[in-house]
Amino acid sequence: MKILYVAGMPGPVKDILSGKKEDEITHAPGVFHPWRKLVKRGHRVDFILASNFDQKPDIRVDWFSADNIYANIYDPYSEAPWYGRLFRRLKRFIKLIYFVNRAISENSYDFVYGMAFYEGLAGNIVANIRGVPCGIRSMGTMLYHDFKRHGVIRTAIRRPAEFLTFKLKKEFFIMTDDATRGDLVYEKWKPRKEKYRYYFWKTGIEFKTIEEIAPSLELPQHEYIFFAARFDHWKRQDRILKILHHLHGRKCPLHLYFAGGIQSQSYYQKIRELVRKYDLADYVHFLGPIKQDDLKAYAYKAVANPSMYDMSNLSNVFYEIFSVGSVVIGLNDGSLDDYLIHAVNGFLVNDESEAATVIEELLRNKDGAQRIRANAAGCARRKFLSIDERFDREVDLIEQAVYPGRLS
């Protein structure tokens, strides 16, 4: 079976093109694992990408090659105002339509898989015109947040690509349940007559105990808090810095380690400026993207792992670090309620000051912290899906879309 992915530049694809191996993939397991599983099952997976990647590929895995990139539309990320990005988006969309149509003509793909929303919409449109089965994959959504700010109709006008993606025919649409209310978005925007199956699934993880983890980075010997996320405005690294500022003001001179790539250069610079403003340059460390085992080891050894995203804190990072028994302090916004029980297997707080107070108590009560760790790991084993449970389901859906009578 031949499958064509239509996407921006997913992190795992960029990692593979940049010379990383499987154990060095830093994020987006929802892209990596189905892709990898499809190849392992003997299917060919090719990509049409719209990206800012213009390097010569340095591929060091034996299951993927430069030949699997049908087209890479060089399209550098821009932080210009929306009106400055409009022409760029239209030009990119037209190119995507052209290349998807040409790819199907030349290679007779059996399935087109679109990564939501702009690139995925282009794949969805051409697949429908050409009569090729297709699906859409979204890693979550900010649309419900827009619904609350602008209303359902105005959001549709402001975000036509997302709106159309929910309306078009396809085999299935998978949305990650990351507490951003994608199920409610579907209820508002679904087509009047059912045109696809909608799946609202939580992610899956690779279960490891802390003893099974082999970090490649040396762990700090001093006490610290840890936060892993790409630098983007809604990830709110500024709130984590404020927690550290509170702690230093209370004579708790902990360090802070940030891990993650830079999505927004302007926001990254803002964080650097805050570090200087708070006079914390000697205590704040930037690791960049790191391996999963390093992330888990850093998180486990940390005094605490505060998370204060806008919209939802049920991230891939949460699943990974909670599963090994890390101490998580989450913003009490409802997104972690299915898993976190305050002061039992983690903590829920309303602001940065409360988070600092919890960290002070953890420093005083090391036995209590160990109980939290054990309860967190136990909860994860009971409630989380494994990688195979979750992502085999997705691969099965693709195979069944092409071969309807095939059993998983």
Coordinates of C-alpha atoms in Angstrom, one line a residue:
M1 CA 0.0 0.0 0.0
K2 CA 1.3 3.5 -0.9
I3 CA 0.4 6.3 1.5
L4 CA 0.9 10.0 1.0
Y5 CA 1.2 12.3 4.0
V6 CA 0.5 16.0 3.4
A7 CA 1.8 18.1 6.3
G8 CA 3.9 21.0 7.5
M9 CA 7.2 19.8 8.8
P10 CA 6.4 17.5 11.7
G11 CA 9.1 17.4 14.3
P12 CA 9.9 13.7 13.8
V13 CA 10.3 14.1 10.1
K14 CA 12.7 17.0 10.6
D15 CA 14.6 15.0 13.2
I16 CA 15.0 12.1 10.8
L17 CA 16.1 14.4 7.9
S18 CA 18.6 16.0 10.3
G19 CA 20.4 12.8 11.1
K20 CA 18.7 11.7 14.3
K21 CA 17.8 8.1 15.0
E22 CA 14.7 6.7 16.5
D23 CA 15.7 7.1 20.1
E24 CA 16.5 10.8 19.4
I25 CA 13.0 11.9 18.3
T26 CA 12.1 14.8 20.6
H27 CA 8.4 15.2 20.3
A28 CA 5.1 14.6 18.4
P29 CA 4.7 10.9 19.0
G30 CA 1.3 11.1 17.4
V31 CA 3.1 11.6 14.1
F32 CA 6.1 9.4 14.5
H33 CA 4.6 6.1 15.8
P34 CA 1.8 5.7 13.1
W35 CA 4.3 6.6 10.4
R36 CA 6.9 4.2 11.7
K37 CA 4.3 1.4 12.2
L38 CA 3.0 1.8 8.7
V39 CA 6.5 1.3 7.3
K40 CA 7.1 -1.7 9.6
R41 CA 4.0 -3.3 8.2
G42 CA 5.4 -3.1 4.7
H43 CA 3.7 0.1 3.4
R44 CA 5.4 2.9 1.5
V45 CA 5.0 6.3 3.2
D46 CA 5.8 9.4 1.2
F47 CA 5.5 13.1 2.2
I48 CA 4.6 16.4 0.7
L49 CA 5.8 19.0 3.1
A50 CA 5.5 22.8 3.5
S51 CA 8.4 23.7 5.7
N52 CA 11.3 26.0 6.5
F53 CA 13.7 23.1 6.1
D54 CA 16.3 23.7 3.3
Q55 CA 19.2 21.6 4.4
K56 CA 20.7 18.6 2.6
P57 CA 19.0 15.5 4.2
D58 CA 21.3 13.5 6.5
I59 CA 19.2 10.3 7.0
R60 CA 20.6 7.6 9.4
V61 CA 17.7 5.2 9.6
D62 CA 17.3 2.3 7.2
W63 CA 13.5 2.6 6.8
F64 CA 13.3 6.1 5.3
S65 CA 15.1 7.9 2.5
A66 CA 15.2 11.2 0.6
D67 CA 13.1 9.5 -2.1
N68 CA 10.2 9.4 0.4
I69 CA 10.0 13.2 0.2
Y70 CA 7.9 13.8 -2.9
A71 CA 8.0 17.5 -2.5
N72 CA 9.3 20.0 0.1
I73 CA 7.7 23.4 -0.4
Y74 CA 10.2 25.8 1.2
D75 CA 7.9 28.1 3.3
P76 CA 9.7 29.7 6.2
Y77 CA 7.7 30.4 9.3
S78 CA 6.7 34.0 9.8
E79 CA 5.6 36.0 12.8
A80 CA 4.2 38.8 10.7
P81 CA 0.7 40.1 11.3
W82 CA -2.2 38.0 9.9
Y83 CA -2.6 40.3 6.9
G84 CA 1.2 39.9 6.1
R85 CA 0.8 36.1 6.3
L86 CA -2.3 35.9 4.1
F87 CA -0.5 36.0 0.7
R88 CA 2.1 33.4 1.9
R89 CA -0.7 31.1 3.0
L90 CA -2.5 31.3 -0.3
K91 CA 0.6 30.7 -2.3
R92 CA 1.5 27.7 -0.1
F93 CA -2.0 26.3 -0.4
I94 CA -1.9 26.5 -4.2
K95 CA 1.4 24.8 -4.3
L96 CA 0.2 22.0 -2.0
I97 CA -2.8 21.4 -4.3
Y98 CA -0.6 21.2 -7.3
F99 CA 1.9 18.8 -5.8
V100 CA -0.7 16.5 -4.2
N101 CA -2.5 16.2 -7.6
R102 CA 0.8 15.5 -9.4
A103 CA 1.9 13.0 -6.8
I104 CA -1.4 11.0 -7.1
S105 CA -1.2 11.2 -10.9
E106 CA 2.4 9.8 -10.9
N107 CA 2.3 7.3 -8.1
S108 CA -1.3 6.2 -7.7
Y109 CA -1.4 6.5 -3.9
D110 CA -3.9 4.3 -2.1
F111 CA -4.4 6.7 0.8
V112 CA -3.8 10.4 1.5
Y113 CA -3.2 11.4 5.1
G114 CA -3.5 15.1 5.9
M115 CA -2.1 16.7 9.0
A116 CA -4.5 19.4 10.1
F117 CA -5.3 22.0 9.2
Y118 CA -4.0 23.9 6.1
E119 CA -1.8 21.2 4.6
G120 CA -4.3 18.5 5.5
L121 CA -7.1 20.4 3.8
A122 CA -5.2 20.6 0.6
G123 CA -4.7 16.8 0.8
N124 CA -8.4 16.3 1.6
I125 CA -9.6 18.4 -1.3
V126 CA -7.4 16.7 -4.0
A127 CA -8.1 13.2 -2.6
N128 CA -11.8 13.8 -2.9
I129 CA -11.5 15.1 -6.4
R130 CA -9.3 12.1 -7.5
G131 CA -11.4 9.5 -5.6
V132 CA -8.6 8.4 -3.3
P133 CA -9.5 7.5 0.3
C134 CA -8.2 10.0 2.8
G135 CA -8.0 10.9 6.5
I136 CA -7.2 13.8 8.7
R137 CA -5.1 13.9 11.9
S138 CA -5.1 16.7 14.4
M139 CA -3.0 16.8 17.5
G140 CA -5.5 19.0 19.4
T141 CA -7.1 22.3 18.7
M142 CA -7.3 25.9 19.8
L143 CA -10.7 26.4 18.1
Y144 CA -12.8 26.0 21.2
H145 CA -10.8 28.9 22.8
D146 CA -11.7 30.9 19.7
F147 CA -15.3 29.9 20.0
K148 CA -15.4 31.4 23.4
R149 CA -13.8 34.6 22.3
H150 CA -15.5 35.1 18.9
G151 CA -18.4 32.7 18.7
V152 CA -18.9 29.8 16.3
I153 CA -19.8 31.7 13.2
R154 CA -17.2 34.4 13.4
T155 CA -14.5 31.7 14.1
A156 CA -15.6 29.9 10.9
I157 CA -15.1 33.2 9.0
R158 CA -11.7 33.8 10.7
R159 CA -10.5 30.2 10.2
P160 CA -12.0 29.0 6.9
A161 CA -9.4 26.2 6.4
E162 CA -10.3 24.6 9.8
F163 CA -14.0 25.0 9.1
L164 CA -13.8 23.3 5.7
T165 CA -11.7 20.5 7.1
F166 CA -14.6 19.6 9.4
K167 CA -17.1 19.7 6.5
L168 CA -15.4 17.7 3.8
K169 CA -15.8 14.0 3.1
K170 CA -13.1 11.6 4.3
E171 CA -12.8 8.2 5.7
F172 CA -12.0 9.4 9.3
F173 CA -10.9 12.3 11.3
I174 CA -8.7 11.7 14.4
M175 CA -8.4 14.4 17.0
T176 CA -6.2 14.1 20.1
D177 CA -8.1 14.4 23.3
D178 CA -5.7 16.8 25.1
A179 CA -8.5 18.6 27.0
T180 CA -8.7 21.4 24.4
R181 CA -12.4 20.3 23.8
G182 CA -12.0 19.0 20.3
D183 CA -15.2 16.9 20.8
L184 CA -17.2 20.1 21.3
V185 CA -15.7 21.7 18.2
Y186 CA -16.8 18.7 16.2
E187 CA -20.3 19.0 17.5
K188 CA -20.5 22.6 16.4
W189 CA -18.9 22.2 13.0
K190 CA -19.7 18.6 11.9
P191 CA -21.5 18.2 8.6
R192 CA -25.3 17.9 8.7
K193 CA -25.0 14.5 7.0
E194 CA -22.3 12.3 8.3
K195 CA -19.3 12.3 5.9
Y196 CA -16.7 10.5 8.1
R197 CA -16.0 8.8 11.4
Y198 CA -14.7 11.1 14.1
Y199 CA -12.4 9.7 16.7
F200 CA -11.4 11.6 19.8
W201 CA -8.6 9.6 21.3
K202 CA -6.0 10.2 24.0
T203 CA -2.4 9.5 23.2
G204 CA -0.3 6.5 24.1
I205 CA 3.1 6.2 25.7
E206 CA 6.0 3.8 26.1
F207 CA 5.9 2.6 29.6
K208 CA 9.3 2.6 31.4
T209 CA 10.2 2.6 35.1
I210 CA 12.8 5.1 36.1
E211 CA 15.3 2.2 36.5
E212 CA 14.9 1.3 32.9
I213 CA 15.7 4.8 31.6
A214 CA 19.2 5.4 30.3
P215 CA 19.8 9.2 30.0
S216 CA 22.6 10.5 27.8
L217 CA 22.8 13.8 29.5
E218 CA 24.4 14.3 32.9
L219 CA 21.9 15.2 35.5
P220 CA 22.4 18.3 37.7
Q221 CA 23.6 17.8 41.2
H222 CA 21.8 20.8 42.6
E223 CA 18.0 21.0 43.3
Y224 CA 16.0 22.3 40.4
I225 CA 12.6 22.6 38.8
F226 CA 12.0 21.4 35.2
F227 CA 9.8 22.5 32.3
A228 CA 9.8 20.9 28.8
A229 CA 7.9 22.5 25.9
R230 CA 8.8 24.4 22.7
F231 CA 9.1 28.1 23.2
D232 CA 5.7 29.4 22.0
H233 CA 3.5 32.1 23.6
W234 CA 0.8 29.7 24.9
K235 CA 3.3 27.3 26.5
R236 CA 3.9 30.1 29.1
Q237 CA 7.5 29.7 30.1
D238 CA 7.1 33.1 31.6
R239 CA 4.9 31.7 34.3
I240 CA 7.5 29.1 35.2
L241 CA 10.1 31.9 35.5
K242 CA 7.7 33.7 37.8
I243 CA 7.5 30.6 40.1
L244 CA 11.3 30.6 40.3
H245 CA 11.3 34.3 41.0
H246 CA 8.9 33.7 43.9
L247 CA 11.1 30.9 45.2
H248 CA 14.2 33.1 45.2
G249 CA 12.3 35.8 47.0
R250 CA 11.5 33.3 49.7
K251 CA 15.2 32.2 50.0
C252 CA 14.8 29.0 48.0
P253 CA 17.6 29.4 45.4
L254 CA 16.6 26.5 43.1
H255 CA 17.7 26.3 39.5
L256 CA 15.4 26.0 36.5
Y257 CA 16.0 23.9 33.4
F258 CA 14.0 24.5 30.2
A259 CA 14.0 21.9 27.5
G260 CA 12.5 22.4 24.0
G261 CA 13.0 23.9 20.6
I262 CA 12.1 27.5 19.6
Q263 CA 8.8 27.9 17.8
S264 CA 8.6 31.7 18.3
Q265 CA 11.9 33.6 18.3
S266 CA 10.2 36.7 19.7
Y267 CA 8.8 34.8 22.7
Y268 CA 12.2 33.1 23.3
Q269 CA 13.8 36.5 23.4
K270 CA 11.1 37.7 25.8
I271 CA 12.0 34.8 28.2
R272 CA 15.7 35.7 27.9
E273 CA 14.8 39.3 28.9
L274 CA 12.7 38.1 31.8
V275 CA 15.7 36.1 33.1
R276 CA 17.8 39.2 33.1
K277 CA 15.0 41.3 34.7
Y278 CA 14.6 38.8 37.5
D279 CA 18.4 38.5 37.9
L280 CA 18.3 34.8 37.4
A281 CA 20.9 34.2 34.7
D282 CA 23.0 32.0 37.0
Y283 CA 20.0 29.8 37.8
V284 CA 18.2 29.3 34.4
H285 CA 19.5 26.8 31.9
F286 CA 18.3 26.1 28.3
L287 CA 18.8 22.5 27.2
G288 CA 17.2 22.8 23.7
P289 CA 15.3 19.7 22.4
I290 CA 16.3 16.5 24.3
K291 CA 15.7 12.8 24.0
Q292 CA 12.7 11.2 25.7
D293 CA 14.8 9.3 28.2
D294 CA 16.7 12.5 29.1
L295 CA 13.3 14.3 29.5
K296 CA 12.0 11.6 31.8
A297 CA 15.2 11.5 33.9
Y298 CA 15.4 15.3 34.3
A299 CA 11.7 15.4 35.2
Y300 CA 11.9 12.5 37.7
K301 CA 14.9 14.0 39.5
A302 CA 13.4 17.6 39.6
V303 CA 11.9 18.8 42.8
A304 CA 8.8 19.6 40.7
N305 CA 7.6 20.0 37.2
P306 CA 5.2 23.0 37.0
S307 CA 2.9 23.3 34.0
M308 CA 0.9 26.4 33.3
Y309 CA 0.0 26.4 29.6
D310 CA -2.9 28.5 28.3
M311 CA -5.9 26.4 27.3
S312 CA -4.8 22.9 28.4
N313 CA -2.0 21.2 30.3
L314 CA -2.7 17.7 29.1
S315 CA 0.3 17.6 26.9
N316 CA 2.5 14.7 25.6
V317 CA 5.1 15.9 28.1
F318 CA 2.6 15.4 30.9
Y319 CA 2.0 11.8 29.9
E320 CA 5.7 11.0 29.6
I321 CA 6.9 12.5 32.9
F322 CA 3.9 11.5 34.9
S323 CA 4.3 7.9 33.8
V324 CA 7.7 7.5 35.5
G325 CA 6.5 9.1 38.7
S326 CA 7.6 12.8 38.3
V327 CA 6.1 15.4 40.6
V328 CA 3.7 17.4 38.5
I329 CA 2.3 20.8 39.6
G330 CA -0.5 21.6 37.1
L331 CA -2.6 24.7 36.6
N332 CA -6.1 24.0 38.1
D333 CA -7.9 24.6 34.8
G334 CA -9.7 21.2 34.6
S335 CA -7.4 19.7 31.9
L336 CA -5.7 17.4 34.3
D337 CA -8.7 16.4 36.4
D338 CA -8.8 12.9 34.9
Y339 CA -5.4 12.1 36.4
L340 CA -4.2 14.5 39.0
I341 CA -5.5 14.3 42.6
H342 CA -4.2 17.2 44.6
A343 CA -1.6 16.2 47.1
V344 CA -2.1 12.5 46.3
N345 CA -0.3 12.0 43.0
G346 CA 0.5 15.6 42.1
F347 CA -0.7 19.1 42.7
L348 CA -3.2 21.5 41.2
V349 CA -2.7 25.2 41.8
N350 CA -4.3 28.4 40.8
D351 CA -1.3 30.6 40.3
E352 CA 2.5 30.9 40.5
S353 CA 2.5 31.9 44.1
E354 CA 0.6 28.7 45.1
A355 CA 3.0 26.6 43.0
A356 CA 6.0 28.2 44.8
T357 CA 4.3 27.3 48.1
V358 CA 3.9 23.6 47.1
I359 CA 7.6 23.5 46.0
E360 CA 8.7 24.9 49.4
E361 CA 6.7 22.1 51.1
L362 CA 8.2 19.4 48.8
L363 CA 11.7 20.6 49.8
R364 CA 10.7 20.2 53.5
N365 CA 8.9 16.9 53.1
K366 CA 11.0 14.5 51.0
D367 CA 9.1 11.4 52.2
G368 CA 5.9 13.0 51.0
A369 CA 7.4 13.7 47.6
Q370 CA 8.3 10.0 47.2
R371 CA 4.8 9.0 48.0
I372 CA 3.6 11.4 45.3
R373 CA 6.0 9.9 42.8
A374 CA 4.8 6.3 43.5
N375 CA 1.2 7.3 43.3
A376 CA 1.8 9.1 40.0
A377 CA 3.5 6.1 38.3
G378 CA 0.7 3.8 39.6
C379 CA -2.0 6.0 38.2
A380 CA -0.3 6.2 34.8
R381 CA -0.1 2.4 34.6
R382 CA -3.8 2.1 35.3
K383 CA -5.1 4.8 33.1
F384 CA -2.7 5.5 30.2
L385 CA -2.7 3.7 26.9
S386 CA 0.5 2.1 25.6
I387 CA 2.0 3.1 22.3
D388 CA 0.9 -0.1 20.7
E389 CA -2.6 0.1 22.0
R390 CA -3.1 3.6 20.7
F391 CA -1.2 3.7 17.5
D392 CA -2.0 0.3 16.2
R393 CA -5.6 1.5 16.2
E394 CA -4.7 4.3 13.9
V395 CA -2.7 2.2 11.5
D396 CA -5.6 -0.3 11.4
L397 CA -8.0 2.5 10.4
I398 CA -5.8 3.4 7.4
E399 CA -5.5 -0.2 6.3
Q400 CA -9.3 -0.7 6.6
A401 CA -10.0 2.5 4.6
V402 CA -8.1 1.0 1.7
Y403 CA -9.1 -2.6 2.2
P404 CA -12.6 -2.4 3.8
G405 CA -12.9 -6.1 4.5
R406 CA -9.6 -6.4 6.2
L407 CA -9.6 -7.2 9.9
S408 CA -7.1 -5.6 12.3

